[in-house]
Coordinates of C-alpha atoms and ligand atoms in Angstrom, one line a residue:
Chain A
X1 CA -40.7 -119.8 21.8
X2 CA -41.3 -122.3 25.7
X3 CA -42.4 -126.0 25.5
X4 CA -44.7 -125.6 28.5
X5 CA -45.7 -122.7 30.6
X6 CA -47.7 -122.5 33.7
X7 CA -49.0 -119.3 35.8
X8 CA -50.3 -118.9 38.8
X9 CA -52.1 -122.0 38.3
X10 CA -54.6 -123.2 41.4
X11 CA -56.9 -125.7 41.6
X12 CA -59.0 -126.6 45.3
X13 CA -61.0 -130.1 45.8
X14 CA -63.3 -128.2 47.8
X15 CA -61.6 -127.2 51.2
X16 CA -58.5 -129.1 49.8
X17 CA -55.9 -126.7 47.7
X18 CA -54.4 -129.2 46.2
X19 CA -52.2 -127.0 44.0
X20 CA -51.2 -123.6 45.0
X21 CA -50.1 -121.0 42.5
X22 CA -47.6 -123.2 40.8
X23 CA -45.2 -121.3 38.5
X24 CA -43.1 -123.7 35.8
X25 CA -41.7 -122.6 32.7
X26 CA -40.0 -125.2 30.5
X27 CA -38.0 -125.1 27.5
X28 CA -38.5 -127.1 23.9
X29 CA -36.4 -130.6 24.0
X30 CA -35.6 -130.6 27.6
X31 CA -36.1 -133.8 30.0
X32 CA -37.1 -132.2 33.1
X33 CA -38.6 -134.1 36.4
X34 CA -41.4 -133.2 38.9
X35 CA -40.7 -135.2 42.4
X36 CA -42.8 -134.5 45.7
X37 CA -44.0 -136.9 48.3
X38 CA -47.2 -139.0 48.1
X39 CA -50.0 -136.1 47.7
X40 CA -48.4 -133.1 46.9
X41 CA -49.8 -132.3 43.4
X42 CA -47.5 -134.2 41.0
X43 CA -50.9 -136.2 39.6
X44 CA -52.9 -133.2 39.8
X45 CA -51.0 -130.8 37.5
X46 CA -50.6 -133.5 35.4
X47 CA -54.7 -133.8 35.0
X48 CA -54.7 -129.8 34.3
X49 CA -52.1 -130.4 31.8
X50 CA -54.3 -132.8 30.3
X51 CA -57.9 -130.8 30.5
X52 CA -58.8 -133.4 32.6
X53 CA -59.3 -131.0 35.3
X54 CA -59.9 -127.4 35.6
X55 CA -57.9 -125.4 37.5
X56 CA -60.0 -122.8 39.9
X57 CA -56.5 -120.5 38.9
X58 CA -53.8 -119.1 36.6
X59 CA -53.0 -120.5 33.1
X60 CA -51.3 -122.7 30.8
X61 CA -49.6 -122.0 27.4
X62 CA -47.9 -125.1 25.4
X63 CA -45.5 -124.1 22.1
X64 CA -47.4 -120.5 23.3
X65 CA -51.3 -122.2 22.6
X66 CA -53.4 -121.5 25.4
X67 CA -55.1 -124.6 26.9
X68 CA -57.1 -124.5 29.8
X69 CA -60.9 -125.1 28.6
X70 CA -60.2 -127.6 25.7
X71 CA -61.1 -131.3 25.9
X72 CA -58.5 -134.1 27.4
X73 CA -59.1 -135.2 23.0
X74 CA -58.2 -131.6 21.6
X75 CA -55.2 -131.2 23.9
X76 CA -53.6 -134.2 22.4
X77 CA -54.4 -133.6 19.0
X78 CA -54.5 -130.0 18.9
X79 CA -51.7 -129.1 21.7
X80 CA -49.7 -132.2 21.0
X81 CA -49.5 -132.9 24.5
X82 CA -49.4 -136.4 25.5
X83 CA -49.0 -138.8 29.0
X84 CA -49.1 -141.6 30.2
X85 CA -50.6 -142.6 33.5
X86 CA -49.8 -143.6 37.5
X87 CA -52.5 -146.8 37.2
X88 CA -51.4 -148.0 34.0
X89 CA -54.8 -147.5 31.6
X90 CA -54.5 -149.0 27.8
X91 CA -56.9 -150.4 27.0
X92 CA -56.2 -154.3 27.7
X93 CA -58.8 -155.9 25.4
X94 CA -57.8 -154.5 22.3
X95 CA -54.3 -156.1 21.3
X96 CA -50.3 -153.9 21.2
X97 CA -50.9 -152.5 17.9
X98 CA -54.7 -151.7 18.2
X99 CA -53.6 -149.2 21.3
X100 CA -50.7 -147.2 19.1
X101 CA -53.3 -147.1 16.0
X102 CA -56.1 -145.9 18.5
X103 CA -53.8 -142.6 19.4
X104 CA -52.6 -142.4 15.9
X105 CA -55.8 -142.6 13.8
X106 CA -55.6 -138.6 14.5
X107 CA -57.7 -136.1 12.3
X108 CA -57.7 -138.3 8.7
X109 CA -60.8 -136.6 7.1
X110 CA -61.5 -140.1 5.7
X111 CA -65.1 -140.9 5.1
X112 CA -66.9 -144.1 7.0
X113 CA -68.3 -144.9 4.1
X114 CA -64.6 -145.6 2.2
X115 CA -63.5 -147.9 4.9
X116 CA -66.2 -149.7 5.1
X117 CA -65.9 -150.2 0.6
X118 CA -61.9 -149.2 1.4
X119 CA -60.8 -146.5 -1.0
X120 CA -58.1 -146.5 -2.2
X121 CA -57.5 -143.4 0.1
X122 CA -58.1 -145.3 3.2
X123 CA -56.0 -148.7 2.5
X124 CA -53.1 -146.3 2.0
X125 CA -53.8 -144.8 5.2
X126 CA -54.2 -147.6 7.2
X127 CA -50.4 -149.2 5.3
X128 CA -48.2 -145.4 6.9
X129 CA -50.1 -146.2 9.3
X130 CA -49.4 -149.3 10.3
X131 CA -46.2 -148.9 8.9
X132 CA -45.2 -146.4 11.2
X133 CA -46.8 -148.1 14.2
X134 CA -44.8 -151.3 13.8
X135 CA -41.6 -148.2 13.6
X136 CA -42.5 -146.7 16.8
X137 CA -43.2 -150.7 18.2
X138 CA -39.1 -151.6 17.2
X139 CA -37.6 -148.8 19.1
X140 CA -40.0 -149.8 22.9
X141 CA -38.9 -153.4 22.0
X142 CA -42.0 -155.0 21.7
X143 CA -42.5 -155.3 17.6
X144 CA -42.7 -159.1 18.3
X145 CA -45.1 -158.8 20.7
X146 CA -47.4 -156.9 18.3
X147 CA -50.8 -159.4 18.2
X148 CA -51.2 -159.8 21.6
X149 CA -54.0 -158.9 23.9
X150 CA -52.3 -155.4 26.0
X151 CA -53.5 -157.3 29.1
X152 CA -51.2 -159.8 27.8
X153 CA -48.4 -158.2 28.7
X154 CA -45.8 -158.6 30.4
X155 CA -46.4 -155.8 33.5
X156 CA -43.2 -153.6 32.4
X157 CA -43.8 -154.2 28.8
X158 CA -47.3 -152.5 29.9
X159 CA -45.3 -149.3 31.1
X160 CA -43.2 -149.6 27.2
X161 CA -45.8 -150.0 25.8
X162 CA -48.1 -146.4 27.0
X163 CA -44.9 -144.8 26.6
X164 CA -45.6 -145.5 22.9
X165 CA -48.7 -145.0 22.4
X166 CA -48.2 -141.1 23.7
X167 CA -45.6 -140.8 21.6
X168 CA -48.5 -142.5 18.5
X169 CA -50.7 -139.5 19.4
X170 CA -47.8 -137.4 17.2
X171 CA -47.0 -136.1 21.0
X172 CA -44.3 -132.8 21.0
X173 CA -44.9 -132.9 25.1
X174 CA -44.8 -135.7 26.9
X175 CA -45.6 -136.4 30.7
X176 CA -44.6 -139.5 32.3
X177 CA -46.0 -140.5 35.3
X178 CA -44.0 -142.6 37.7
X179 CA -43.4 -145.0 34.2
X180 CA -40.5 -146.5 36.5
X181 CA -43.1 -147.7 39.3
X182 CA -43.1 -151.3 39.6
X183 CA -39.9 -152.0 37.1
X184 CA -36.9 -154.5 38.3
X185 CA -33.5 -152.2 38.1
X186 CA -32.8 -153.8 34.3
X187 CA -36.1 -152.9 32.7
X188 CA -35.5 -148.9 34.4
X189 CA -32.3 -148.8 32.9
X190 CA -33.9 -149.7 29.9
X191 CA -36.2 -146.5 30.4
X192 CA -33.7 -144.5 30.8
X193 CA -31.9 -144.6 27.8
X194 CA -35.6 -144.6 26.1
X195 CA -36.0 -141.1 27.4
X196 CA -33.0 -140.0 26.7
X197 CA -33.6 -141.5 23.4
X198 CA -37.1 -139.7 23.0
X199 CA -35.4 -136.5 24.0
X200 CA -32.8 -136.6 20.9
X201 CA -34.1 -138.3 18.5
X202 CA -37.8 -136.7 18.3
X203 CA -36.8 -133.9 19.7
X204 CA -39.4 -134.6 23.0
X205 CA -39.9 -132.6 25.4
X206 CA -40.8 -134.3 28.5
X207 CA -41.7 -133.9 31.9
X208 CA -41.9 -136.9 34.4
X209 CA -42.9 -137.5 37.4
X210 CA -41.1 -140.9 39.8
X211 CA -39.8 -141.8 43.2
X212 CA -37.2 -143.5 41.7
X213 CA -33.9 -140.9 42.5
X214 CA -31.6 -142.8 40.4
X215 CA -33.9 -141.9 37.3
X216 CA -34.0 -139.0 37.9
X217 CA -31.1 -137.4 38.7
X218 CA -29.8 -139.1 36.1
X219 CA -32.8 -138.3 33.0
X220 CA -33.3 -135.3 34.7
X221 CA -31.7 -132.0 33.0
X222 CA -34.1 -129.9 36.1
X223 CA -35.7 -131.0 38.8
X224 CA -39.3 -129.7 40.5
X225 CA -40.2 -130.4 43.1
X226 CA -43.6 -130.2 44.5
X227 CA -45.1 -130.7 48.6
X228 CA -48.5 -129.6 49.8
X229 CA -48.8 -128.1 46.2
X230 CA -46.7 -125.8 46.6
X231 CA -43.3 -125.5 44.3
X232 CA -40.1 -125.3 47.1
X233 CA -37.7 -126.6 45.1
X234 CA -36.8 -126.3 41.4
X235 CA -32.7 -126.5 40.1
X236 CA -30.5 -129.0 38.6
X237 CA -29.9 -132.6 40.3
X238 CA -26.7 -131.5 42.0
X239 CA -29.3 -128.5 43.3
X240 CA -31.8 -130.7 44.7
X241 CA -30.1 -132.7 46.5
X242 CA -27.8 -130.6 48.5
X243 CA -31.2 -128.2 48.8
X244 CA -31.9 -128.4 52.6
X245 CA -35.6 -128.3 52.7
X246 CA -36.1 -130.3 50.4
X247 CA -34.2 -133.2 52.5
X248 CA -36.5 -131.7 55.6
X249 CA -39.7 -132.4 52.4
X250 CA -38.5 -136.3 52.4
X251 CA -37.6 -136.7 55.7
X252 CA -39.2 -134.4 58.4
X253 CA -37.7 -132.1 59.9
X254 CA -35.0 -132.7 62.7
X255 CA -36.8 -132.1 66.6
Chain B
X1 CA -65.3 -156.6 -1.0
X2 CA -65.0 -160.3 -3.0
X3 CA -66.4 -162.1 -0.1
X4 CA -69.5 -159.5 0.6
X5 CA -70.2 -159.8 -3.3
X6 CA -69.8 -164.1 -3.0
X7 CA -71.9 -164.2 -0.1
X8 CA -75.1 -162.3 -2.0
X9 CA -74.2 -164.3 -4.9
X10 CA -75.2 -167.2 -3.3
X11 CA -77.8 -165.9 -0.9
X12 CA -79.3 -164.7 -4.2
X13 CA -79.1 -168.1 -6.0
X14 CA -80.5 -169.6 -2.7
X15 CA -83.6 -167.3 -2.3
X16 CA -84.4 -168.3 -6.2
X17 CA -83.8 -172.0 -6.1
X18 CA -83.6 -173.2 -3.1
X19 CA -86.0 -171.6 -1.0
X20 CA -89.4 -171.5 -2.6
X21 CA -89.1 -174.9 -2.5
X22 CA -89.0 -174.8 1.9
X23 CA -91.8 -174.9 3.9
X24 CA -92.9 -171.2 4.6
X25 CA -93.4 -171.6 7.9
X26 CA -89.9 -172.4 8.1
X27 CA -88.6 -169.8 5.6
X28 CA -90.6 -167.4 7.9
X29 CA -88.6 -168.0 10.7
X30 CA -85.3 -167.5 9.1
X31 CA -86.8 -164.1 7.6
X32 CA -87.5 -163.0 11.2
X33 CA -83.6 -164.5 12.7
X34 CA -82.2 -162.5 9.8
X35 CA -83.9 -159.8 11.0
X36 CA -82.7 -160.5 14.5
X37 CA -79.5 -160.6 13.0
X38 CA -79.5 -157.7 11.6
X39 CA -81.4 -155.4 15.6
X40 CA -78.6 -157.2 17.6
X41 CA -75.4 -157.1 15.7
X42 CA -76.2 -153.0 15.3
X43 CA -77.2 -152.7 19.5
X44 CA -73.7 -154.7 19.3
X45 CA -72.5 -151.8 18.0
X46 CA -73.3 -149.4 20.8
X47 CA -73.9 -151.9 23.6
X48 CA -71.1 -154.1 23.0
X49 CA -68.6 -152.2 21.3
X50 CA -68.8 -149.2 22.6
X51 CA -69.5 -149.6 26.0
X52 CA -72.9 -148.0 25.6
X53 CA -75.7 -149.2 27.8
X54 CA -78.7 -148.5 24.9
X55 CA -82.0 -149.8 25.9
X56 CA -84.6 -148.2 23.3
X57 CA -83.5 -150.6 20.2
X58 CA -87.1 -151.2 19.2
X59 CA -87.8 -147.6 18.7
X60 CA -85.2 -146.7 16.0
X61 CA -86.0 -149.9 14.4
X62 CA -90.4 -148.9 14.6
X63 CA -89.5 -145.5 13.1
X64 CA -87.3 -147.6 10.3
X65 CA -90.9 -150.0 9.6
X66 CA -93.1 -146.8 10.1
X67 CA -90.9 -145.0 7.6
X68 CA -91.1 -147.3 4.9
X69 CA -93.9 -149.0 5.0
X70 CA -95.4 -145.3 4.4
X71 CA -92.5 -144.6 1.4
X72 CA -94.2 -148.0 -0.1
X73 CA -97.9 -147.7 0.8
X74 CA -98.0 -144.2 -0.6
X75 CA -95.5 -145.1 -4.0
X76 CA -96.9 -146.8 -6.0
X77 CA -95.3 -150.0 -6.1
X78 CA -92.6 -151.6 -7.9
X79 CA -89.5 -153.4 -6.5
X80 CA -87.1 -150.8 -7.3
X81 CA -88.5 -148.9 -4.3
X82 CA -87.7 -151.4 -2.1
X83 CA -83.8 -150.6 -1.8
X84 CA -85.0 -147.0 -1.0
X85 CA -87.2 -148.0 1.1
X86 CA -85.0 -149.1 3.5
X87 CA -82.2 -147.3 2.8
X88 CA -84.4 -143.9 3.5
X89 CA -85.8 -145.9 6.8
X90 CA -82.1 -146.1 8.2
X91 CA -81.6 -142.5 7.3
X92 CA -84.4 -141.1 9.5
X93 CA -83.7 -143.9 12.5
X94 CA -79.5 -143.0 12.2
X95 CA -81.7 -138.5 12.2
X96 CA -83.3 -139.4 15.3
X97 CA -80.3 -141.4 16.9
X98 CA -78.6 -138.1 16.8
X99 CA -81.4 -136.4 18.0
X100 CA -81.8 -138.7 21.6
X101 CA -77.4 -139.3 21.6
X102 CA -76.7 -135.9 21.3
X103 CA -77.7 -134.8 25.1
X104 CA -78.0 -138.0 26.6
X105 CA -75.0 -139.3 25.3
X106 CA -73.3 -137.2 27.9
X107 CA -74.3 -139.3 30.3
X108 CA -73.2 -142.3 31.6
X109 CA -73.8 -145.8 32.5
X110 CA -77.1 -146.1 34.1
X111 CA -78.7 -143.2 33.0
X112 CA -78.1 -143.1 29.5
X113 CA -80.2 -147.1 30.0
X114 CA -83.0 -145.2 31.0
X115 CA -83.1 -142.4 28.7
X116 CA -82.9 -144.7 25.7
X117 CA -85.3 -146.6 27.6
X118 CA -87.7 -143.3 27.7
X119 CA -87.5 -143.0 24.2
X120 CA -88.4 -146.2 23.3
X121 CA -91.3 -145.8 25.1
X122 CA -92.2 -142.3 24.1
X123 CA -92.2 -142.9 19.7
X124 CA -94.6 -146.0 21.3
X125 CA -96.8 -144.7 22.6
X126 CA -96.0 -141.2 19.8
X127 CA -97.0 -143.7 17.2
X128 CA -99.4 -144.9 19.1
X129 CA -101.7 -141.4 18.7
X130 CA -100.9 -140.8 15.2
X131 CA -103.8 -141.3 13.2
X132 CA -102.9 -140.8 9.4
X133 CA -100.5 -144.5 10.5
X134 CA -103.5 -145.7 12.1
X135 CA -102.8 -145.4 15.8
X136 CA -103.4 -148.1 18.0
X137 CA -105.3 -150.0 14.9
X138 CA -102.5 -151.0 13.4
X139 CA -100.8 -149.9 10.0
X140 CA -102.4 -153.4 7.7
X141 CA -101.6 -154.0 4.1
X142 CA -98.4 -153.2 4.1
X143 CA -96.7 -154.5 0.7
X144 CA -95.0 -158.1 0.3
X145 CA -91.2 -156.6 -0.9
X146 CA -89.5 -158.8 1.8
X147 CA -88.1 -162.2 0.4
X148 CA -85.2 -164.0 1.6
X149 CA -83.2 -162.2 -0.6
X150 CA -83.3 -158.7 0.7
X151 CA -83.6 -160.3 4.7
X152 CA -80.0 -162.2 4.3
X153 CA -78.4 -159.9 1.5
X154 CA -79.1 -157.2 4.0
X155 CA -77.7 -158.8 7.3
X156 CA -74.4 -160.0 4.9
X157 CA -74.3 -156.1 4.1
X158 CA -75.0 -155.0 8.0
X159 CA -71.9 -158.0 9.3
X160 CA -70.0 -156.5 6.5
X161 CA -70.0 -153.3 7.0
X162 CA -70.1 -153.4 11.0
X163 CA -66.5 -155.5 11.0
X164 CA -65.2 -153.1 8.3
X165 CA -66.3 -149.6 10.5
X166 CA -64.6 -151.9 13.4
X167 CA -61.1 -152.6 12.1
X168 CA -61.3 -148.2 10.8
X169 CA -60.2 -145.5 13.2
X170 CA -63.9 -145.6 13.6
X171 CA -64.4 -149.0 14.6
X172 CA -61.0 -148.4 16.8
X173 CA -62.4 -145.4 18.8
X174 CA -65.4 -146.9 19.2
X175 CA -63.8 -149.6 21.4
X176 CA -61.8 -147.7 23.0
X177 CA -64.3 -145.6 24.3
X178 CA -65.2 -149.1 25.9
X179 CA -62.1 -149.7 27.2
X180 CA -61.7 -147.1 28.9
X181 CA -63.1 -143.2 28.4
X182 CA -60.6 -141.8 30.1
X183 CA -57.1 -143.3 28.4
X184 CA -59.1 -142.8 25.6
X185 CA -59.7 -139.4 25.8
X186 CA -55.7 -138.9 26.5
X187 CA -55.0 -140.5 23.7
X188 CA -57.0 -138.0 20.7
X189 CA -59.9 -139.7 21.1
X190 CA -62.8 -136.8 20.9
X191 CA -65.5 -139.6 22.9
X192 CA -68.7 -137.9 23.0
X193 CA -68.0 -138.0 19.1
X194 CA -67.4 -141.1 19.1
X195 CA -70.0 -142.6 20.6
X196 CA -73.1 -140.2 19.4
X197 CA -71.5 -142.0 15.2
X198 CA -71.5 -145.3 16.9
X199 CA -75.0 -144.9 18.3
X200 CA -76.0 -143.4 14.6
X201 CA -74.7 -145.8 12.9
X202 CA -76.2 -148.0 15.4
X203 CA -79.6 -147.0 14.9
X204 CA -79.0 -146.8 10.8
X205 CA -78.8 -150.4 10.3
X206 CA -82.0 -151.0 13.1
X207 CA -84.1 -148.6 11.2
X208 CA -83.3 -150.9 7.8
X209 CA -84.3 -154.0 10.2
X210 CA -87.8 -151.8 10.9
X211 CA -88.9 -151.8 7.6
X212 CA -87.9 -155.5 5.9
X213 CA -89.9 -156.4 8.9
X214 CA -92.4 -153.8 8.6
X215 CA -92.3 -155.8 4.9
X216 CA -92.4 -159.2 6.1
X217 CA -94.9 -159.3 8.5
X218 CA -96.8 -156.3 5.8
X219 CA -98.8 -155.0 9.0
X220 CA -97.7 -153.2 11.9
X221 CA -99.0 -151.8 15.6
X222 CA -96.6 -150.1 17.6
X223 CA -97.6 -152.3 20.5
X224 CA -95.2 -154.9 18.2
X225 CA -92.2 -152.7 19.5
X226 CA -92.9 -152.4 23.3
X227 CA -89.8 -153.0 25.8
X228 CA -90.1 -156.4 25.3
X229 CA -89.2 -156.1 21.5
X230 CA -85.9 -154.0 22.9
X231 CA -85.2 -156.9 25.7
X232 CA -85.7 -159.1 22.9
X233 CA -82.8 -157.7 21.2
X234 CA -80.3 -157.6 24.3
X235 CA -80.8 -161.1 25.3
X236 CA -79.6 -162.0 21.5
X237 CA -76.3 -160.1 22.5
X238 CA -75.9 -160.8 25.8
X239 CA -76.3 -164.3 24.8
X240 CA -73.7 -164.2 21.0
X241 CA -71.3 -162.6 23.5
X242 CA -71.2 -158.4 24.6
X243 CA -68.8 -157.5 21.2
X244 CA -69.0 -160.3 19.2
X245 CA -70.2 -159.4 16.0
X246 CA -70.6 -162.3 14.6
X247 CA -71.8 -164.5 17.9
X248 CA -75.3 -162.3 17.6
X249 CA -75.6 -164.1 13.9
X250 CA -75.6 -166.9 15.6
X251 CA -78.1 -166.0 18.8
X252 CA -80.5 -164.2 17.1
X253 CA -81.0 -167.7 15.0
X254 CA -80.6 -169.9 17.9
X255 CA -83.3 -167.0 20.0
X256 CA -85.6 -167.0 16.9
X257 CA -86.3 -170.4 16.5
X258 CA -86.9 -171.3 20.6
X259 CA -89.3 -168.5 20.3
X260 CA -91.1 -170.8 17.3
X261 CA -90.2 -174.1 19.3
X262 CA -92.0 -173.1 22.4
X263 CA -95.0 -171.9 20.6
X264 CA -97.3 -174.4 21.1
X265 CA -96.5 -175.4 24.7
X266 CA -97.5 -171.1 24.6
X267 CA -100.3 -171.9 23.4
X268 CA -101.5 -174.9 25.2
X269 CA -100.9 -173.4 29.3
X270 CA -101.6 -169.6 27.6
X271 CA -99.0 -168.2 29.3
X272 CA -96.1 -166.4 27.3
X273 CA -93.1 -168.6 28.6
X274 CA -90.6 -166.0 26.1
X275 CA -90.2 -163.9 29.1
X276 CA -89.8 -166.3 32.1
X277 CA -87.1 -168.5 29.6
X278 CA -85.0 -165.2 28.2
X279 CA -84.8 -164.7 32.3
X280 CA -83.0 -168.2 33.0
X281 CA -80.7 -168.0 30.1
X282 CA -80.0 -164.0 31.2
X283 CA -79.3 -165.6 34.6
X284 CA -77.8 -169.1 33.8
X285 CA -75.5 -167.7 30.9
X286 CA -74.1 -164.9 33.8
X287 CA -73.3 -167.7 36.5
X288 CA -71.9 -170.1 33.5
X289 CA -70.7 -168.3 30.4
X290 CA -70.6 -164.3 30.9
X291 CA -68.2 -163.1 27.7
X292 CA -71.3 -165.3 25.7
X293 CA -72.2 -168.5 24.3
X294 CA -69.5 -168.9 21.8
X295 CA -66.0 -170.0 23.2
X296 CA -62.9 -167.3 22.4
X297 CA -62.1 -168.4 19.3
X298 CA -65.3 -167.2 17.4
X299 CA -64.5 -164.0 19.8
X300 CA -61.2 -163.5 18.2
X301 CA -62.4 -163.3 14.8
X302 CA -65.7 -162.0 15.1
X303 CA -63.8 -158.8 16.7
X304 CA -60.2 -157.8 14.2
Ligands
ADP401 N1 -60.1 -135.5 42.7 C1 -60.3 -135.3 43.7 N2 -61.1 -135.1 44.3 C2 -60.4 -134.5 45.4 N3 -59.3 -134.9 46.0 C3 -58.0 -135.1 44.9 C4 -58.8 -135.4 43.2 N4 -57.7 -135.3 42.7 C5 -56.8 -135.4 43.5 N5 -56.9 -135.3 44.6 C6 -56.1 -134.8 46.1 O1 -55.1 -133.9 46.0 C7 -54.3 -134.6 46.2 C8 -52.8 -134.9 45.2 O2 -53.4 -135.3 44.8 P1 -52.3 -136.3 43.9 O3 -51.6 -134.7 42.6 O4 -52.8 -137.5 43.3 O5 -50.9 -136.4 44.7 P2 -49.4 -137.2 44.4 O6 -48.2 -136.0 43.8 O7 -49.1 -138.5 44.8 O8 -49.3 -137.4 42.8 C9 -54.2 -135.3 47.2 O9 -54.4 -134.7 48.3 C10 -55.8 -136.1 46.8 O10 -55.9 -136.7 47.7
MG402 MG1 -49.5 -139.2 41.2

């Protein structure tokens, strides 16, 4: 079964056709890159994949399940798709730990009254949940910052926390929107290792939007290139680097 | 849990041994302060913690007040009846919260404020026009069931419950909605559901506060629950700090005592100074300390 299957996907904002007749198929447990100039429609695709925007046409299936029409929270919980944002959107006034816990609260059916009276079930759940959150934070080198407010984290840590938070939802398909934006080379290197680790050890399928070509060429098995809402190329990093249409889209055509 | 039981025990002891020797005027102010604290904490859950601006809290309070009063008036009076009346009042108010919240919590910001404001007014007008509960004449002769122990016991239980909720998945969802609705949805929080839960829980405690109020004042009149009442609760929440539950308690006591201190001035000049003072307080607060009157130390503790 495919991790992600997008067929004939289109969306228009008024007269602007931001994405046109898009086809994407991603098998499970691979890392795909999504690149293209600014305004090509990359983030718009993520917004459709997470239920923020409703496509004007086409279909989306995640691990065989139809996605269109479901609410964003339902897509995260039931279809196990989670994302990060191009402009970091952490819960700024909450602690690092609470940011993770919000995501992992999930489908527990413990009643509010049980939480008030501290039923054994709620205590066990909370203890387990915090232990798991700490493990996850260790993976992202955030274990020493656990009680800091998210807004007080250094920028690079905020980027990593956003990925950790997406992981905490129990995602199987991870959508990363420019995760390396604003990172220094050392931080980018850490990020590259992290993305690879998530794919290998956590069996994640990852679709990453990125402008940092070093990252894209190094972690992505295949790359999809978008220009003006249309897919203009798809292939291995090697193929993409040599593709004349891609070079044209990025550098503009020769006169 | 242990802390709660100790606090309730202490309140009962104070209520039993100390309060009878305290001036009854002071006690009555304390009772209204405690009731205001419950109202402010419950509104804070919606306005401060969940980031939804509700302006109709007096509406839920009045529903609770009338329901509880009708219960104790129509059934043979027994002290044991009072907790039952309080709980029923809370539940009916919570149900009203559900009915109001269901359609309106899809609205954002200003619209929600207007809808809840409208709700508060509608409830008042409806109460004015129901003859069996006295209409504009009001509902007199309500049993004197409320006392220090009940009010402060309920206040402590409210504080305990709300703080526990805030540290549970429910409360974390509320806070996430306040912080960033889009991100909350993306992380699997059903934001409409979370807002509704906060609204219903807030309405429940407001209903309980209404029940306590009815049996403290022993007389109800729809005009008591006009917009000024809702506004007063909002002022307390802002004063204590949005999202700061303990701050709400302190602000409730400050404001209630201040209002009483102003009463002689008001009696002499025959001007209602309250609203003027509130406005001045609100403006200076916004300029000087937008996070509330309390220091950040309190803020952290109140917030989990
Ligand atoms: N909600 C919206 N309303 C109108 N236009 C939009 C909206 N979202 C995106 N767009 C437009 O769609 C195009 C693609 O945007 P986006 O997906 O953000 O590009 P990028 O590839 O840089 O992520 C842009 O022209 C943008 O202005
Ligand atoms: Mg983008």
